[in-house]
Coordinates of N, CA and C in Angstrom, one line a residue:
M1 N 15.8 -26.2 -34.3 CA 16.1 -25.9 -32.9 C 15.8 -24.4 -32.6
E2 N 15.1 -24.2 -31.5 CA 14.8 -22.8 -31.1 C 16.0 -22.1 -30.5
S3 N 16.2 -20.8 -30.9 CA 17.4 -20.1 -30.4 C 17.2 -19.8 -28.9
P4 N 18.3 -19.6 -28.2 CA 18.3 -19.3 -26.8 C 17.4 -18.0 -26.5
T5 N 17.6 -17.0 -27.4 CA 16.8 -15.8 -27.2 C 15.3 -16.0 -27.4
A6 N 14.9 -16.8 -28.3 CA 13.5 -17.1 -28.5 C 12.9 -17.9 -27.3
A7 N 13.7 -18.8 -26.8 CA 13.3 -19.6 -25.7 C 13.2 -18.7 -24.5
R8 N 14.1 -17.8 -24.2 CA 14.0 -16.9 -23.1 C 12.7 -16.0 -23.2
Q9 N 12.4 -15.6 -24.4 CA 11.2 -14.8 -24.7 C 9.9 -15.6 -24.3
A10 N 9.9 -16.9 -24.7 CA 8.7 -17.8 -24.4 C 8.6 -18.1 -22.9
W11 N 9.8 -18.3 -22.3 CA 9.7 -18.6 -20.8 C 9.3 -17.3 -20.1
M12 N 9.7 -16.2 -20.6 CA 9.2 -14.9 -19.9 C 7.7 -14.7 -20.0
E13 N 7.1 -15.2 -21.1 CA 5.7 -15.1 -21.2 C 5.0 -16.0 -20.1
L14 N 5.6 -17.1 -19.8 CA 5.1 -17.9 -18.7 C 5.2 -17.2 -17.3
A15 N 6.4 -16.5 -17.1 CA 6.6 -15.7 -15.9 C 5.6 -14.6 -15.8
L16 N 5.3 -13.9 -17.0 CA 4.4 -12.8 -17.0 C 3.0 -13.3 -16.7
E17 N 2.6 -14.5 -17.1 CA 1.3 -15.1 -16.8 C 1.2 -15.3 -15.2
Q18 N 2.3 -15.7 -14.6 CA 2.3 -15.9 -13.2 C 2.2 -14.5 -12.5
A19 N 2.9 -13.5 -13.0 CA 2.8 -12.2 -12.5 C 1.4 -11.6 -12.5
R20 N 0.7 -11.8 -13.6 CA -0.7 -11.3 -13.8 C -1.6 -12.0 -12.8
A21 N -1.3 -13.3 -12.5 CA -2.1 -14.1 -11.6 C -2.0 -13.5 -10.1
A22 N -0.8 -12.9 -9.8 CA -0.6 -12.4 -8.5 C -1.5 -11.2 -8.2
L23 N -2.0 -10.6 -9.2 CA -2.9 -9.4 -9.1 C -4.2 -9.9 -8.4
D24 N -4.6 -11.1 -8.6 CA -5.9 -11.7 -8.0 C -5.9 -11.6 -6.5
T25 N -4.7 -11.7 -5.9 CA -4.6 -11.7 -4.4 C -4.1 -10.3 -3.9
G26 N -3.9 -9.3 -4.8 CA -3.4 -8.1 -4.3 C -1.9 -8.0 -4.1
D27 N -1.2 -9.1 -4.6 CA 0.2 -9.1 -4.5 C 0.9 -8.3 -5.6
V28 N 2.1 -7.9 -5.4 CA 2.9 -7.2 -6.4 C 3.0 -8.2 -7.6
P29 N 2.7 -7.8 -8.8 CA 2.8 -8.7 -9.9 C 4.2 -9.1 -10.4
I30 N 4.7 -10.0 -9.7 CA 6.0 -10.6 -10.1 C 5.8 -12.1 -10.3
G31 N 6.3 -12.7 -11.4 CA 6.2 -14.1 -11.6 C 7.5 -14.7 -12.0
A32 N 7.6 -16.0 -11.8 CA 8.9 -16.7 -12.0 C 8.6 -18.1 -12.5
V33 N 9.5 -18.7 -13.2 CA 9.4 -20.1 -13.6 C 10.9 -20.7 -13.5
V34 N 11.0 -21.9 -13.2 CA 12.2 -22.7 -13.2 C 12.1 -23.6 -14.4
V35 N 13.1 -23.5 -15.3 CA 13.1 -24.4 -16.5 C 14.2 -25.4 -16.3
G36 N 13.9 -26.7 -16.5 CA 14.8 -27.7 -16.4 C 15.8 -27.8 -17.5
P37 N 16.9 -28.5 -17.4 CA 17.9 -28.6 -18.5 C 17.3 -29.1 -19.8
D38 N 16.2 -29.8 -19.8 CA 15.6 -30.3 -21.0 C 14.5 -29.3 -21.5
G39 N 14.4 -28.2 -20.9 CA 13.4 -27.2 -21.3 C 12.0 -27.3 -20.7
S40 N 11.8 -28.3 -19.8 CA 10.5 -28.5 -19.2 C 10.4 -27.5 -18.0
I41 N 9.2 -27.2 -17.7 CA 8.9 -26.3 -16.6 C 8.8 -27.1 -15.3
L42 N 9.7 -26.9 -14.4 CA 9.8 -27.7 -13.1 C 9.1 -27.0 -12.0
G43 N 9.0 -25.6 -12.1 CA 8.3 -24.9 -11.0 C 7.8 -23.6 -11.5
T44 N 6.7 -23.1 -10.9 CA 6.2 -21.8 -11.2 C 6.0 -21.1 -9.9
G45 N 6.0 -19.8 -9.9 CA 5.7 -19.0 -8.7 C 5.3 -17.6 -9.0
R46 N 4.6 -17.0 -8.1 CA 4.2 -15.6 -8.2 C 4.3 -15.1 -6.8
N47 N 4.4 -13.8 -6.6 CA 4.4 -13.3 -5.3 C 3.1 -13.7 -4.6
E48 N 3.3 -14.2 -3.3 CA 2.2 -14.6 -2.5 C 2.3 -14.1 -1.1
R49 N 3.0 -13.0 -0.9 CA 3.1 -12.5 0.4 C 1.8 -12.0 1.0
E50 N 1.0 -11.3 0.2 CA -0.4 -10.9 0.7 C -1.3 -12.1 0.9
A51 N -1.2 -13.0 -0.1 CA -2.1 -14.2 -0.1 C -1.8 -15.1 1.1
T52 N -0.5 -15.3 1.5 CA -0.2 -16.2 2.5 C 0.3 -15.6 3.8
G53 N 0.6 -14.3 3.8 CA 1.1 -13.7 5.0 C 2.6 -14.1 5.3
D54 N 3.2 -14.6 4.3 CA 4.6 -15.1 4.4 C 5.6 -14.1 3.7
P55 N 6.4 -13.5 4.5 CA 7.3 -12.5 3.9 C 8.3 -13.1 3.0
T56 N 8.5 -14.4 3.0 CA 9.5 -15.0 2.1 C 8.8 -15.5 0.8
A57 N 7.5 -15.3 0.7 CA 6.8 -15.9 -0.5 C 7.0 -15.0 -1.7
H58 N 8.2 -14.8 -2.1 CA 8.5 -14.1 -3.4 C 8.4 -15.1 -4.5
A59 N 8.1 -14.6 -5.7 CA 7.9 -15.5 -6.9 C 9.1 -16.4 -7.0
E60 N 10.3 -16.0 -6.9 CA 11.5 -16.8 -7.2 C 11.5 -18.0 -6.1
V61 N 11.3 -17.6 -4.9 CA 11.4 -18.6 -3.8 C 10.3 -19.7 -4.0
V62 N 9.1 -19.2 -4.3 CA 8.0 -20.2 -4.6 C 8.3 -21.1 -5.7
A63 N 8.9 -20.6 -6.8 CA 9.2 -21.4 -8.0 C 10.4 -22.4 -7.7
I64 N 11.4 -21.9 -6.9 CA 12.5 -22.7 -6.5 C 12.0 -23.9 -5.7
R65 N 11.2 -23.6 -4.7 CA 10.7 -24.7 -3.8 C 9.9 -25.7 -4.6
E66 N 9.1 -25.3 -5.6 CA 8.3 -26.2 -6.4 C 9.2 -27.0 -7.3
A67 N 10.2 -26.4 -7.9 CA 11.2 -27.1 -8.7 C 12.0 -28.2 -7.9
A68 N 12.4 -27.8 -6.7 CA 13.2 -28.7 -5.9 C 12.3 -29.9 -5.5
A69 N 11.1 -29.7 -5.2 CA 10.1 -30.8 -4.9 C 9.9 -31.7 -6.1
A70 N 9.8 -31.1 -7.2 CA 9.6 -31.9 -8.5 C 10.8 -32.8 -8.7
L71 N 12.0 -32.2 -8.5 CA 13.2 -33.0 -8.8 C 13.6 -33.9 -7.6
G72 N 13.0 -33.6 -6.4 CA 13.5 -34.4 -5.2 C 14.9 -34.1 -4.9
E73 N 15.3 -32.9 -5.1 CA 16.7 -32.5 -5.0 C 16.8 -31.0 -4.8
W74 N 17.6 -30.5 -3.8 CA 17.7 -29.1 -3.6 C 18.7 -28.4 -4.6
R75 N 19.5 -29.2 -5.2 CA 20.5 -28.6 -6.2 C 19.8 -28.5 -7.5
L76 N 19.6 -27.3 -8.0 CA 18.9 -27.2 -9.3 C 19.9 -26.9 -10.4
E77 N 20.9 -27.7 -10.4 CA 22.0 -27.6 -11.4 C 21.4 -27.8 -12.8
G78 N 21.9 -27.0 -13.8 CA 21.4 -27.1 -15.1 C 20.1 -26.4 -15.4
C79 N 19.5 -25.9 -14.4 CA 18.2 -25.2 -14.6 C 18.4 -23.7 -14.8
T80 N 17.3 -23.1 -15.3 CA 17.3 -21.6 -15.5 C 16.1 -21.1 -14.8
L81 N 16.3 -20.0 -14.0 CA 15.2 -19.3 -13.4 C 14.9 -18.1 -14.2
V82 N 13.6 -17.9 -14.5 CA 13.1 -16.8 -15.3 C 12.2 -16.0 -14.4
V83 N 12.4 -14.7 -14.3 CA 11.6 -13.9 -13.4 C 11.4 -12.5 -14.0
T84 N 10.2 -11.9 -13.7 CA 9.9 -10.7 -14.4 C 10.6 -9.5 -13.8
L85 N 11.1 -9.6 -12.6 CA 11.8 -8.4 -12.0 C 13.2 -8.9 -11.4
E86 N 14.2 -8.1 -11.5 CA 15.5 -8.5 -11.0 C 15.4 -9.0 -9.6
P87 N 16.0 -10.1 -9.3 CA 15.9 -10.7 -7.9 C 16.4 -9.7 -6.8
C88 N 15.8 -9.8 -5.7 CA 16.2 -9.0 -4.5 C 17.4 -9.8 -3.8
A89 N 17.9 -9.3 -2.7 CA 19.0 -10.0 -2.0 C 18.6 -11.4 -1.5
M90 N 17.4 -11.5 -0.9 CA 16.9 -12.8 -0.4 C 16.8 -13.8 -1.5
C91 N 16.2 -13.4 -2.6 CA 16.0 -14.3 -3.8 C 17.3 -14.6 -4.4
A92 N 18.2 -13.7 -4.5 CA 19.5 -13.9 -5.1 C 20.3 -14.9 -4.3
G93 N 20.2 -14.8 -2.9 CA 20.8 -15.8 -2.0 C 20.2 -17.2 -2.2
A94 N 18.9 -17.3 -2.4 CA 18.3 -18.6 -2.6 C 18.7 -19.2 -4.0
I95 N 18.9 -18.3 -5.0 CA 19.4 -18.8 -6.3 C 20.8 -19.4 -6.2
V96 N 21.7 -18.7 -5.5 CA 23.0 -19.2 -5.2 C 23.0 -20.5 -4.5
L97 N 22.2 -20.5 -3.4 CA 22.2 -21.7 -2.6 C 21.6 -22.9 -3.3
A98 N 20.7 -22.7 -4.2 CA 20.1 -23.8 -5.0 C 21.0 -24.2 -6.2
R99 N 22.1 -23.5 -6.4 CA 23.1 -23.8 -7.4 C 22.5 -23.6 -8.8
I100 N 21.6 -22.7 -9.0 CA 21.0 -22.4 -10.3 C 22.0 -21.7 -11.1
P101 N 22.4 -22.2 -12.3 CA 23.5 -21.6 -13.1 C 23.1 -20.4 -13.9
R102 N 21.8 -20.2 -14.2 CA 21.3 -19.1 -15.1 C 20.1 -18.4 -14.6
V103 N 20.1 -17.1 -14.7 CA 18.9 -16.3 -14.4 C 18.6 -15.4 -15.5
V104 N 17.3 -15.4 -15.9 CA 16.8 -14.5 -17.0 C 15.8 -13.6 -16.2
F105 N 16.0 -12.3 -16.4 CA 15.0 -11.4 -15.8 C 14.6 -10.3 -16.7
G106 N 13.4 -9.7 -16.4 CA 12.8 -8.7 -17.3 C 13.2 -7.3 -16.8
A107 N 12.5 -6.7 -15.9 CA 12.8 -5.3 -15.5 C 13.9 -5.3 -14.4
W108 N 14.6 -4.2 -14.4 CA 15.6 -3.9 -13.4 C 14.9 -3.3 -12.2
D109 N 15.4 -3.6 -11.0 CA 14.9 -3.1 -9.7 C 15.9 -2.2 -9.1
E110 N 15.8 -0.9 -9.5 CA 16.8 0.1 -9.1 C 16.8 0.4 -7.6
K111 N 15.8 -0.1 -6.8 CA 15.8 0.2 -5.4 C 16.3 -1.0 -4.6
A112 N 16.0 -2.2 -5.0 CA 16.4 -3.4 -4.2 C 17.0 -4.6 -5.0
G113 N 17.4 -4.3 -6.2 CA 17.9 -5.4 -7.1 C 19.2 -5.9 -6.6
A114 N 19.4 -7.2 -6.7 CA 20.7 -7.8 -6.2 C 21.3 -8.6 -7.3
S115 N 21.1 -8.2 -8.5 CA 21.6 -9.0 -9.7 C 22.3 -8.0 -10.6
G116 N 22.8 -6.9 -10.1 CA 23.5 -6.0 -10.9 C 23.2 -4.5 -10.7
S117 N 22.0 -4.2 -10.2 CA 21.7 -2.8 -10.1 C 22.2 -2.2 -8.8
V118 N 21.6 -2.6 -7.6 CA 22.0 -2.1 -6.3 C 23.1 -3.0 -5.7
F119 N 22.9 -4.3 -5.8 CA 23.9 -5.3 -5.3 C 24.2 -6.3 -6.4
E120 N 25.3 -7.0 -6.2 CA 25.7 -8.0 -7.2 C 26.0 -9.3 -6.5
I121 N 25.0 -9.9 -6.0 CA 25.1 -11.2 -5.3 C 25.3 -12.4 -6.2
L122 N 24.6 -12.4 -7.4 CA 24.7 -13.5 -8.3 C 26.1 -13.8 -8.9
R123 N 26.9 -12.7 -8.9 CA 28.2 -12.9 -9.5 C 29.3 -12.4 -8.5
E124 N 29.0 -12.6 -7.2 CA 30.0 -12.2 -6.2 C 31.1 -13.2 -6.2
P125 N 32.3 -12.7 -6.4 CA 33.5 -13.6 -6.5 C 33.8 -14.4 -5.2
R126 N 33.4 -13.9 -4.1 CA 33.7 -14.5 -2.8 C 32.8 -15.7 -2.5
L127 N 31.7 -15.8 -3.2 CA 30.8 -17.0 -3.0 C 31.3 -18.2 -3.8
N128 N 30.8 -19.3 -3.4 CA 31.2 -20.6 -4.1 C 30.4 -21.0 -5.3
H129 N 29.5 -20.1 -5.7 CA 28.7 -20.4 -6.9 C 28.4 -19.1 -7.6
W130 N 28.6 -19.0 -8.9 CA 28.3 -17.8 -9.7 C 27.2 -18.1 -10.7
V131 N 26.5 -17.1 -11.1 CA 25.3 -17.3 -11.9 C 25.5 -16.4 -13.2
E132 N 25.1 -17.0 -14.3 CA 25.1 -16.3 -15.6 C 23.8 -15.5 -15.6
V133 N 23.8 -14.2 -15.9 CA 22.6 -13.4 -15.8 C 22.3 -12.8 -17.2
F134 N 21.0 -12.9 -17.6 CA 20.5 -12.4 -18.9 C 19.4 -11.4 -18.5
P135 N 19.8 -10.1 -18.4 CA 18.8 -9.1 -18.0 C 18.0 -8.5 -19.2
G136 N 16.9 -7.8 -18.9 CA 16.2 -7.1 -19.9 C 15.3 -7.8 -20.9
V137 N 15.0 -9.1 -20.6 CA 14.2 -9.9 -21.5 C 12.7 -9.4 -21.3
R138 N 12.2 -8.9 -22.4 CA 10.8 -8.3 -22.4 C 10.6 -7.3 -21.2
E139 N 11.7 -6.5 -21.1 CA 11.8 -5.5 -20.0 C 10.6 -4.6 -20.0
D140 N 10.2 -4.0 -21.1 CA 9.1 -3.0 -21.2 C 7.8 -3.6 -20.7
E141 N 7.5 -4.8 -21.1 CA 6.3 -5.5 -20.6 C 6.3 -5.7 -19.1
C142 N 7.4 -6.2 -18.6 CA 7.5 -6.5 -17.2 C 7.5 -5.2 -16.4
A143 N 8.2 -4.2 -16.8 CA 8.1 -2.9 -16.1 C 6.8 -2.2 -16.1
H144 N 6.1 -2.3 -17.3 CA 4.8 -1.7 -17.4 C 3.8 -2.3 -16.5
L145 N 3.8 -3.6 -16.3 CA 2.9 -4.3 -15.4 C 3.1 -3.8 -13.9
L146 N 4.3 -3.6 -13.5 CA 4.7 -3.1 -12.2 C 4.3 -1.6 -12.1
R147 N 4.5 -0.8 -13.1 CA 4.2 0.6 -13.1 C 2.7 0.8 -12.9
E148 N 1.9 0.0 -13.7 CA 0.4 0.0 -13.6 C -0.1 -0.3 -12.2
F149 N 0.5 -1.4 -11.6 CA 0.1 -1.8 -10.3 C 0.4 -0.7 -9.3
F150 N 1.6 -0.2 -9.2 CA 1.9 0.8 -8.2 C 1.2 2.1 -8.5
G151 N 1.0 2.4 -9.8 CA 0.2 3.7 -10.1 C -1.2 3.6 -9.6
S152 N -1.8 2.4 -9.8 CA -3.2 2.3 -9.3 C -3.3 2.3 -7.8
R153 N -2.2 1.8 -7.1 CA -2.2 1.9 -5.6 C -2.1 3.3 -5.2
R154 N -1.3 4.1 -5.9 CA -1.1 5.5 -5.5 C -2.4 6.3 -5.7
T155 N -3.1 6.0 -6.8 CA -4.3 6.6 -7.1 C -5.4 6.3 -6.1
L156 N -5.4 5.0 -5.7 CA -6.4 4.6 -4.7 C -6.1 5.3 -3.4
R157 N -4.9 5.3 -3.0 CA -4.5 6.0 -1.7 C -4.9 7.5 -1.8
G158 N -4.7 8.1 -2.9 CA -5.0 9.5 -3.1 C -6.5 9.8 -3.0
S159 N -7.3 8.9 -3.5 CA -8.7 9.1 -3.5 C -9.3 8.8 -2.1
Q160 N -8.5 8.1 -1.2 CA -9.0 7.9 0.1 C -8.5 8.9 1.1
G161 N -8.1 10.0 0.6 CA -7.5 11.1 1.4 C -8.6 11.7 2.3
T162 N -8.3 12.8 2.9 CA -9.2 13.4 3.9 C -10.4 14.0 3.2
Q163 N -11.5 13.9 3.8 CA -12.8 14.4 3.3 C -12.8 15.9 3.6
P164 N -13.4 16.8 2.7 CA -13.5 18.2 3.0 C -14.5 18.5 4.1

């Protein structure tokens, strides 16, 4: 039997694959997967805001929608959401509303994270659902992908500066 840690590492690889695919459309490279209670992949998602023009098309929301459609049920009880970046407030709210009991994430989001860094929505005691959080899984890889993306954007903007 595979250990929980090994399973989380493998699931994060699938989320990283989704994150890399987001680069094809110029989206921020964040990927997510929803894993069913039996270990099967029920939904995958990547940021699609640029691709679709939808401000709610975050990787987590896309994966949650796909998983709910696969199950024919909005309650994703027993599932695990794996995402390359700490969920934001919108995504954390969607996780709570979908009744997902576990979240595994890679990199911390010190500016907009809502799973322990800036806000703590997933374990807010006043809500009717709490989520077990496993942070920092393959954190360096997840953070590196984001740093490269934003670094290349800054370089591109700098090279498009004023002409002499």
